[in-house]
Coordinates of C-alpha atoms and ligand atoms in Angstrom, one line a residue:
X34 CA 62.9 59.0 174.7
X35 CA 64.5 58.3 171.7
X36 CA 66.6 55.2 172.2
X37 CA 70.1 54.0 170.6
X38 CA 68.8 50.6 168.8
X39 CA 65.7 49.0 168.4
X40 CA 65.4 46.0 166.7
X41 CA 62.5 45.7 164.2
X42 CA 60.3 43.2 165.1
X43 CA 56.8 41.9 164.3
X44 CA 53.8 39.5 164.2
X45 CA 55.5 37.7 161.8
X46 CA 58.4 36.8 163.9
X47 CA 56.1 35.7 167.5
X48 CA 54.3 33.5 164.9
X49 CA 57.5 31.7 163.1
X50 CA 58.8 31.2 167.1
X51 CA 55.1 29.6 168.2
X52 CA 55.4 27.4 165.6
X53 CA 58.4 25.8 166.1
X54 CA 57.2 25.4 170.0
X55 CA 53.6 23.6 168.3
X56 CA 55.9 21.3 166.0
X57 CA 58.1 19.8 169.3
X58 CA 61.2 20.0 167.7
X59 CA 63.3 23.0 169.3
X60 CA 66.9 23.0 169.3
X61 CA 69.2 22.9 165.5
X62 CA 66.5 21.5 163.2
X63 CA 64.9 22.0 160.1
X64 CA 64.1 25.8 161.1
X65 CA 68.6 26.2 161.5
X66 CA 69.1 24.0 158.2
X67 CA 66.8 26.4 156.1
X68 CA 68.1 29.5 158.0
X69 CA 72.0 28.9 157.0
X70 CA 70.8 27.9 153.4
X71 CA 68.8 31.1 152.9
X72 CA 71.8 33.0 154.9
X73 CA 74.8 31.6 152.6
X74 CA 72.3 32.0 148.9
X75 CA 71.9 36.0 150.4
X76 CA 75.9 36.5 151.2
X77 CA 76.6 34.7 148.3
X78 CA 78.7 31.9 150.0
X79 CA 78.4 27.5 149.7
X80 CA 78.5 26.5 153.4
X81 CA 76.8 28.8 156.5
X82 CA 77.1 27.0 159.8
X83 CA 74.7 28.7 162.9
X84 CA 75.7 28.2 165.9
X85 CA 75.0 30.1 169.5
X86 CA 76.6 33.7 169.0
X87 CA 78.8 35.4 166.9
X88 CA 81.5 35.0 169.8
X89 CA 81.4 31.1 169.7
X90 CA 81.6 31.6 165.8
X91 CA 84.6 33.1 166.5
X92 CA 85.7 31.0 168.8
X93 CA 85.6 28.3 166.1
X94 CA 86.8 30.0 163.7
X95 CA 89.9 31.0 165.5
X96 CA 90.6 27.2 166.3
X97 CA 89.7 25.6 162.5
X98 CA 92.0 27.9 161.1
X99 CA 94.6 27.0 163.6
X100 CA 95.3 29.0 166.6
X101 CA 96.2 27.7 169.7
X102 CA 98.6 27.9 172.9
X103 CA 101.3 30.1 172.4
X104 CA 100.1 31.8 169.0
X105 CA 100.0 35.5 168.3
X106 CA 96.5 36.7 165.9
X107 CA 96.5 40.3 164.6
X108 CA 93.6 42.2 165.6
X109 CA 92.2 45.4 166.5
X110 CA 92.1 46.8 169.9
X111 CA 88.8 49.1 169.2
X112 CA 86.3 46.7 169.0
X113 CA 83.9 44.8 171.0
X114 CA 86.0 43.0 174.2
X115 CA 84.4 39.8 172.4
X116 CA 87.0 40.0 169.5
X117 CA 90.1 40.0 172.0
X118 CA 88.6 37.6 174.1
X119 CA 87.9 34.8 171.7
X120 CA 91.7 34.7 170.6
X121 CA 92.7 34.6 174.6
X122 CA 89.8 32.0 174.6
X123 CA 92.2 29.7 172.2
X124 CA 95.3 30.1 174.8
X125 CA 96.9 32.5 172.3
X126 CA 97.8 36.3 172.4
X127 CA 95.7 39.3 170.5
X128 CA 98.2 41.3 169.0
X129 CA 96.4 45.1 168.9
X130 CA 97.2 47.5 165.7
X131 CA 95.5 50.8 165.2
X132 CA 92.6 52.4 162.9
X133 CA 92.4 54.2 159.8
X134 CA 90.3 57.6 161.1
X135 CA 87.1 58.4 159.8
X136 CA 86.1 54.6 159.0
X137 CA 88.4 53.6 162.2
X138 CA 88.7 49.8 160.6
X139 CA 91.9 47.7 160.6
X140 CA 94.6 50.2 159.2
X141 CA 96.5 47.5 156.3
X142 CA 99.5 50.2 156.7
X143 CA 99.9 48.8 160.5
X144 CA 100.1 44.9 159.8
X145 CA 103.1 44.3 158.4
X146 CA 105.3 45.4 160.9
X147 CA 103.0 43.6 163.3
X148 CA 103.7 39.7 161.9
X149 CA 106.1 37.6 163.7
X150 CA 107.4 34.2 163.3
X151 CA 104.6 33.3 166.4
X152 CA 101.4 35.2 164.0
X153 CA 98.8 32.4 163.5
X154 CA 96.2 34.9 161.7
X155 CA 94.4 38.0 160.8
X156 CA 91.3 39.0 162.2
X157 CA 90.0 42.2 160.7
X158 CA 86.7 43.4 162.1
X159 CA 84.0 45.5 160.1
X160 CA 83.4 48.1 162.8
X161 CA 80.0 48.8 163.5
X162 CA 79.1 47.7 160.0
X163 CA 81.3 49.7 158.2
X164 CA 83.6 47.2 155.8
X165 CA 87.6 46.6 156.8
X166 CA 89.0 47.7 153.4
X167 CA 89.4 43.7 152.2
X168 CA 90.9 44.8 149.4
X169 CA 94.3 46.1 151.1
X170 CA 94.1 43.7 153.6
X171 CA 93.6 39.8 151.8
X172 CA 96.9 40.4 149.9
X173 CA 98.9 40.7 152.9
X174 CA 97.7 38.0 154.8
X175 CA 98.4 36.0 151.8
X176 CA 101.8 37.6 151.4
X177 CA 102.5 36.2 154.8
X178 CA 100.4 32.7 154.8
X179 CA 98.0 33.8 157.5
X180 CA 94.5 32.5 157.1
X181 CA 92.0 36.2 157.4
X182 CA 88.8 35.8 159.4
X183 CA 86.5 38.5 159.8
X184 CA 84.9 39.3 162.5
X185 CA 81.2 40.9 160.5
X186 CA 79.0 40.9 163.8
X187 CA 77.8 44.3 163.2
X188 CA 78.3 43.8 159.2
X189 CA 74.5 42.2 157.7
X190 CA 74.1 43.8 154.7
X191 CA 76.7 45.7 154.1
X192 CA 78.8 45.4 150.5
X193 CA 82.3 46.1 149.2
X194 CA 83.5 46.6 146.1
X195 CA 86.0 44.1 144.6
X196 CA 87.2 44.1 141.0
X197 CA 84.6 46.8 140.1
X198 CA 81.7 44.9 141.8
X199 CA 79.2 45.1 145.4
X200 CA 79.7 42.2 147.3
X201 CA 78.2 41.6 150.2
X202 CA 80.3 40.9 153.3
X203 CA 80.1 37.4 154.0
X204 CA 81.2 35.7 150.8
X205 CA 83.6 35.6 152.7
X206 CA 86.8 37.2 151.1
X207 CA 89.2 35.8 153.7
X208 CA 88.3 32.5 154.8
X209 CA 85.3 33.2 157.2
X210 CA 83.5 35.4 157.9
X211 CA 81.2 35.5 161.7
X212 CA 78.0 37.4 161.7
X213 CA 76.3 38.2 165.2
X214 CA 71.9 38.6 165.7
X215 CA 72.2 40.0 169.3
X216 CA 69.2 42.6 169.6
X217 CA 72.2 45.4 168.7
X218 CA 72.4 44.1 165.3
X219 CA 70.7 44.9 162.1
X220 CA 68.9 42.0 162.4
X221 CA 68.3 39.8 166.2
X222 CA 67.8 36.5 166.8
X223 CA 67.6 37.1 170.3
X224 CA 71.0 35.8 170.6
X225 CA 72.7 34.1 167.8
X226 CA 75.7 33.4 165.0
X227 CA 77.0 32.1 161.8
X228 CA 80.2 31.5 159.7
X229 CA 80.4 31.7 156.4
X230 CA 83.3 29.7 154.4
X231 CA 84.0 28.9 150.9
X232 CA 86.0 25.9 152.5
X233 CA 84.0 22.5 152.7
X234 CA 86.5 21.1 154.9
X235 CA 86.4 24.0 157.6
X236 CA 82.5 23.8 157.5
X237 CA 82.6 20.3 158.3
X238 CA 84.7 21.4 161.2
X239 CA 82.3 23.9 162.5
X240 CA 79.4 21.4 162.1
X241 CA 82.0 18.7 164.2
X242 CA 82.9 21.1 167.0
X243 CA 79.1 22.7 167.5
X244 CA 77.9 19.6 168.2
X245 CA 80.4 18.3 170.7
X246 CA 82.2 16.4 168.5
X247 CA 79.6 14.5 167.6
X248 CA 79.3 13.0 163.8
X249 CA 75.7 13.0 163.3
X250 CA 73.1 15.2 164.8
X251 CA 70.7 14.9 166.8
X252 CA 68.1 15.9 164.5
X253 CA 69.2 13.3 161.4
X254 CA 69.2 10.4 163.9
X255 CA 66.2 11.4 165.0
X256 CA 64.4 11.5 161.3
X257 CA 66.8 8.6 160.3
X258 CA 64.2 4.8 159.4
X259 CA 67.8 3.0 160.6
X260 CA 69.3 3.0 163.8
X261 CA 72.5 4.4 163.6
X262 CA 75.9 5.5 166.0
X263 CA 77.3 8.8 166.6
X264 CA 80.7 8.6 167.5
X265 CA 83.3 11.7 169.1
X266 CA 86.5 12.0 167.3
X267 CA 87.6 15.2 168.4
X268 CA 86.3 16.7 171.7
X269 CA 83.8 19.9 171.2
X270 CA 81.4 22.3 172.5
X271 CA 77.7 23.1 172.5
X272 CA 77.3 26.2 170.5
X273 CA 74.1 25.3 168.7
X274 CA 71.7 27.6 167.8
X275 CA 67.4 26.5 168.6
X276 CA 65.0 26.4 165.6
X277 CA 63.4 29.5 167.6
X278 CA 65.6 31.5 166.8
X279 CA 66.0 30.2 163.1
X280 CA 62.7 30.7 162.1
X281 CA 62.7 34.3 163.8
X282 CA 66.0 34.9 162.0
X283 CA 64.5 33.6 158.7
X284 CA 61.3 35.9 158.6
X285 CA 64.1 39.1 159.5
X286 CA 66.1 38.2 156.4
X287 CA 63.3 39.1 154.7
X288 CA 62.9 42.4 156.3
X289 CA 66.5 42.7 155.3
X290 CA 66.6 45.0 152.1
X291 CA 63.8 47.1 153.7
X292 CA 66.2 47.7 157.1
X293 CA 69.2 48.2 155.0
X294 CA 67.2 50.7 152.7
X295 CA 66.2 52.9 155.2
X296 CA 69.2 52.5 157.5
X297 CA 70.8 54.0 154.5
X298 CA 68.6 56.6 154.1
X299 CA 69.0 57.7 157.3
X300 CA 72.6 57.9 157.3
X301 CA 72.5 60.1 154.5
X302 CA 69.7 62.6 156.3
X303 CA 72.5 62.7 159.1
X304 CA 74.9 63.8 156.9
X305 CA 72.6 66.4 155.8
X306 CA 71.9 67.4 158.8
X307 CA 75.0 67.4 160.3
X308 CA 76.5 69.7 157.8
X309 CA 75.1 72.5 159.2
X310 CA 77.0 71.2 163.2
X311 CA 80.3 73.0 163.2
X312 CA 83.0 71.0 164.1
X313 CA 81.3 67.3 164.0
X314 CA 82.5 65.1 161.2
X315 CA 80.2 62.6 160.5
X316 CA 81.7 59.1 159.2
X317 CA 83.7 58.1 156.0
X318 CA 82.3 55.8 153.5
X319 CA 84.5 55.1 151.1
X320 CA 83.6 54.9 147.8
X321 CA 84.5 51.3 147.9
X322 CA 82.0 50.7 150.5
X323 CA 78.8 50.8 151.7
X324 CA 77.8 50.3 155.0
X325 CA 74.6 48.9 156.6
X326 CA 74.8 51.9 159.4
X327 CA 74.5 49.4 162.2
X328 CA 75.9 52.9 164.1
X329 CA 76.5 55.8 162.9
X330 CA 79.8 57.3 164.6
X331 CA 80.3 60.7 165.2
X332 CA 83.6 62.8 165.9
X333 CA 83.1 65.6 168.3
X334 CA 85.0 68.5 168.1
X335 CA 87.9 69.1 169.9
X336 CA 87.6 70.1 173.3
X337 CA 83.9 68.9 173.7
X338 CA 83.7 66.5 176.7
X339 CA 82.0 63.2 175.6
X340 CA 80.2 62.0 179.2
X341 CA 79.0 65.7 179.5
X342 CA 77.6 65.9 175.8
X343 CA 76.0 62.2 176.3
X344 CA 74.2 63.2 179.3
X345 CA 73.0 66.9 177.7
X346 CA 71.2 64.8 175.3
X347 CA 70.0 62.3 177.6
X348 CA 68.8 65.0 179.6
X349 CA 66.9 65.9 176.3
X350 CA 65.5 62.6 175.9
X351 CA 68.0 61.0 173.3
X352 CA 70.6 58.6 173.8
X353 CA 73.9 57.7 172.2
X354 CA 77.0 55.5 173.0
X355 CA 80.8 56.8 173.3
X356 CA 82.8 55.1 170.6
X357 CA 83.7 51.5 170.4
X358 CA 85.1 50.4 173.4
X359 CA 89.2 49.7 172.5
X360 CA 90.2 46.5 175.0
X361 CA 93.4 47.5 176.0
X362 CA 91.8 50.6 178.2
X363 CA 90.3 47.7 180.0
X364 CA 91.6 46.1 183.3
X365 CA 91.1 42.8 181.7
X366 CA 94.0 44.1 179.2
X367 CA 96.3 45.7 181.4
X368 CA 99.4 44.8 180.8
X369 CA 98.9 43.7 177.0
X370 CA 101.8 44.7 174.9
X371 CA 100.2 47.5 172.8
X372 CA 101.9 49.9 170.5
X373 CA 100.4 53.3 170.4
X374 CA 96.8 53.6 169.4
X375 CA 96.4 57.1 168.9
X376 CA 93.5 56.2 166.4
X377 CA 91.7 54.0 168.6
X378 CA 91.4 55.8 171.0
X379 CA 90.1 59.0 169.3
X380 CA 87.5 56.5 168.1
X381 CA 86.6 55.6 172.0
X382 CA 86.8 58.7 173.1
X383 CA 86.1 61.4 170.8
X384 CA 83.2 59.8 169.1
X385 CA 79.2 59.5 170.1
X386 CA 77.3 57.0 168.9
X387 CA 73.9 58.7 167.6
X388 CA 70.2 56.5 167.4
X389 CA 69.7 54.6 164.2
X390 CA 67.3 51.9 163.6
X391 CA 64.4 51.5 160.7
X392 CA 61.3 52.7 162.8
X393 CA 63.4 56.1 163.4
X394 CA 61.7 59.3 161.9
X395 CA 62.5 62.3 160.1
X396 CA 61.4 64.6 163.2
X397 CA 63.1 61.9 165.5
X398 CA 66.2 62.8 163.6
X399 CA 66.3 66.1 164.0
X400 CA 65.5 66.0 167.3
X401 CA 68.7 64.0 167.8
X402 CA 71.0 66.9 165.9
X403 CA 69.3 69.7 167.8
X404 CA 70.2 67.9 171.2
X405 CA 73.8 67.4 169.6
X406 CA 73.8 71.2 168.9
X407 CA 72.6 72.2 171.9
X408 CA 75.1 70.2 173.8
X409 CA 78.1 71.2 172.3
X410 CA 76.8 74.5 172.7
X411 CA 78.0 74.5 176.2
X412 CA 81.1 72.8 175.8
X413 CA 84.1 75.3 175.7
X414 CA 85.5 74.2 172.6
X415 CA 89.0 74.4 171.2
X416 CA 89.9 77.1 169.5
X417 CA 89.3 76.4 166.1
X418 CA 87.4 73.2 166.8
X419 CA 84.1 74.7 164.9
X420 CA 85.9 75.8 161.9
X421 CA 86.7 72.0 161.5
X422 CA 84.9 70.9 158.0
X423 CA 82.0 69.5 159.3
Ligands
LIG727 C1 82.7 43.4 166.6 C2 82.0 42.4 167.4 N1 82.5 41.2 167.5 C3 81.9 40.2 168.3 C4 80.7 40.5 169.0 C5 80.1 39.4 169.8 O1 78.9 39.0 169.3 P1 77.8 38.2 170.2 O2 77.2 39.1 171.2 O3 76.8 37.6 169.2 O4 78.6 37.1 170.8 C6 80.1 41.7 168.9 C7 78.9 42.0 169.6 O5 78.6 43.1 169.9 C8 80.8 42.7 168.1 O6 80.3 44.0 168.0

């Protein structure tokens, strides 16, 4: 069986977790400290704040920059519910605008005409690792005074180029950015998040509401000679992240460059590969970007059914995903104003989601494109869907 994800994991990792359990200290420690300085020196930022998941990062985010009751936040409906959520999660409304195809991020084009007097912000996401084009995007939400967040759960490792240089995602470029270690990602924690801000005052913020309000933490009290008195000014939440999962997500940052190196490399074999599929189109990198291939999203030719191709190649021992879920297909959405989202919904529904992760081999790749073949083989495709440039 060739899975869709596995997350690359090792002795090293059991170890750093074994000894955080030996030292007794197990919850936002020394192990989280180290992890969001190593974290912010690799994205290139002053101030990384762990907390729980990348959905409470969110969370937080959304409410430091703002958003509240009544308050509309321009987002993307094809993402992870998580992303529509959080803004409902601050009492205020996600306001959905489509795609661009092929690299089926944020379309810039789409945002203007989706500000109102009630907008509180912009969250772009970088789908599936593949970077919103920042570039387009940071402008406008200036133009309009909107604070940009960026949702970069899926986005580890990846780079963009600004003013003719790779950045990595996360410096941030708006004014957070919210990464996500879920097993799904690039790189796990288990379960696990972190913002990234240039601002010292919205860190502080983040460190506040983590903590339940709380002005000094557990852990400094703790190692503190004096005695000394938290106090509550605002009211917060637990989102705080163990040392466990610190010191596991310190020894994968290390494993970093090797993961995004061969992630890479395996995208591009795809493409190779996939050239010789009629009628798929493999994904769109532009050359301002470079992904970390958390997924590697495929379009299926028209007229292909996307359940009956999954199961063909499950049949044949290979699993894939349909595209990103979009949130307003879901009951949970009905009803949401929505314009159109012709784009989005191609992505949902005319994509497949193929394997990718590091352990994945040359033979285990073609394995994947012959199922893809053979699948497709039996689909009674649109005229003209195989003459499609692959
Ligand atoms: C785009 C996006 N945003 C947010 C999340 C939520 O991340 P977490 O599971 O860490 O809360 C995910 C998780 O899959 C995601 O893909």
């Amino acid at each position: 069986m060739i899975p869709i994800a596995q997350p690359l994991l090792g002795e090293e990792e059991a170890e750093a977790a074994a000894a955080v359990v030996r030292s007794g200290w197990l919850s936002q420690g020394v192990q989280v400290a180290a992890f969001e300085a190593e974290f912010a020196a690799l994205v290139g930022t002053p101030h990384a704040c762990a907390v729980s998941n990348c959905t409470t990062a969110l969370h937080l985010a959304l409410l430091v920059a703002g958003v509240g009751a009544g308050d509309e936040v321009i987002t993307v409906s094809h993402s992870f519910i998580a992303t529509a959520n959080v803004i409902r999660q601050c009492g205020a409304t996600p306001v959905f605008v489509d795609v661009e195809p092929g690299t089926w991020t944020l379309d810039p084009e789409r945002i203007a005409a989706a500000v109102t007097p009630r907008t509180k912000a912009i969250l772009c996401v970088h789908q599936i690792g593949m970077p919103a084009d920042l570039a387009r995007i940071l402008p406008l939400a200036q133009a309009h005074g909107l604070p940009l967040i960026e949702d970069a759960a899926c986005a580890i490792g990846a780079e963009i180029r600004l003013d003719g240089a790779w950045t990595p995602l996360g410096g941030p470029v708006g004014d957070v950015a919210c990464f996500s270690f879920h097993p799904r990602k690039v790189i796990t924690t288990g379960e696990g998040g972190m913002l990234t801000t240039r601002r010292a005052d919205w860190d502080a913020q983040f460190r506040l509401l983590r903590q339940h309000g709380m002005t000094v933490s557990d852990a400094v009290r703790h190692g503190s000679t004096q005695v000394i008195f938290e106090e509550y000014p605002v009211s917060g939440f637990n989102y705080r992240m163990t040392d466990m999962q610190a010191a596991i997500g310190r020894r994968q940052l290390q494993r970093l460059p090797e993961i995004i190196a061969r992630r890479r490399s395996l995208a591009a074999r795809y493409g190779e590969l996939l050239a010789g599929t009629p009628g798929v189109r493999p994904p769109v990198e532009p050359d301002w970007a470079r992904s970390n291939w958390q997924s590697y999203a495929v379009r299926l030719p028209d007229g292909a059914d996307q359940a009956r191709v999954m199961q063909a190649m499950l049949d044949r021992g290979v699993a894939t995903r349909r595209g990103v879920m979009c949130a307003h297909l879901e009951a949970a959405y009905d009803g949401a104003e929505a314009p159109p989202l012709p784009q989005s919904e191609t992505a949902h529904l005319r994509c497949l989601l193929l394997p990718l992760y590091a352990q994945m081999t040359e033979a285990d790749q073609i394995t994947v494109v012959e199922a893809l073949r053979e699948a497709l083989a039996a689909e009674p495709l649109a005229p003209g869907a195989l003459a499609e440039v692959a």
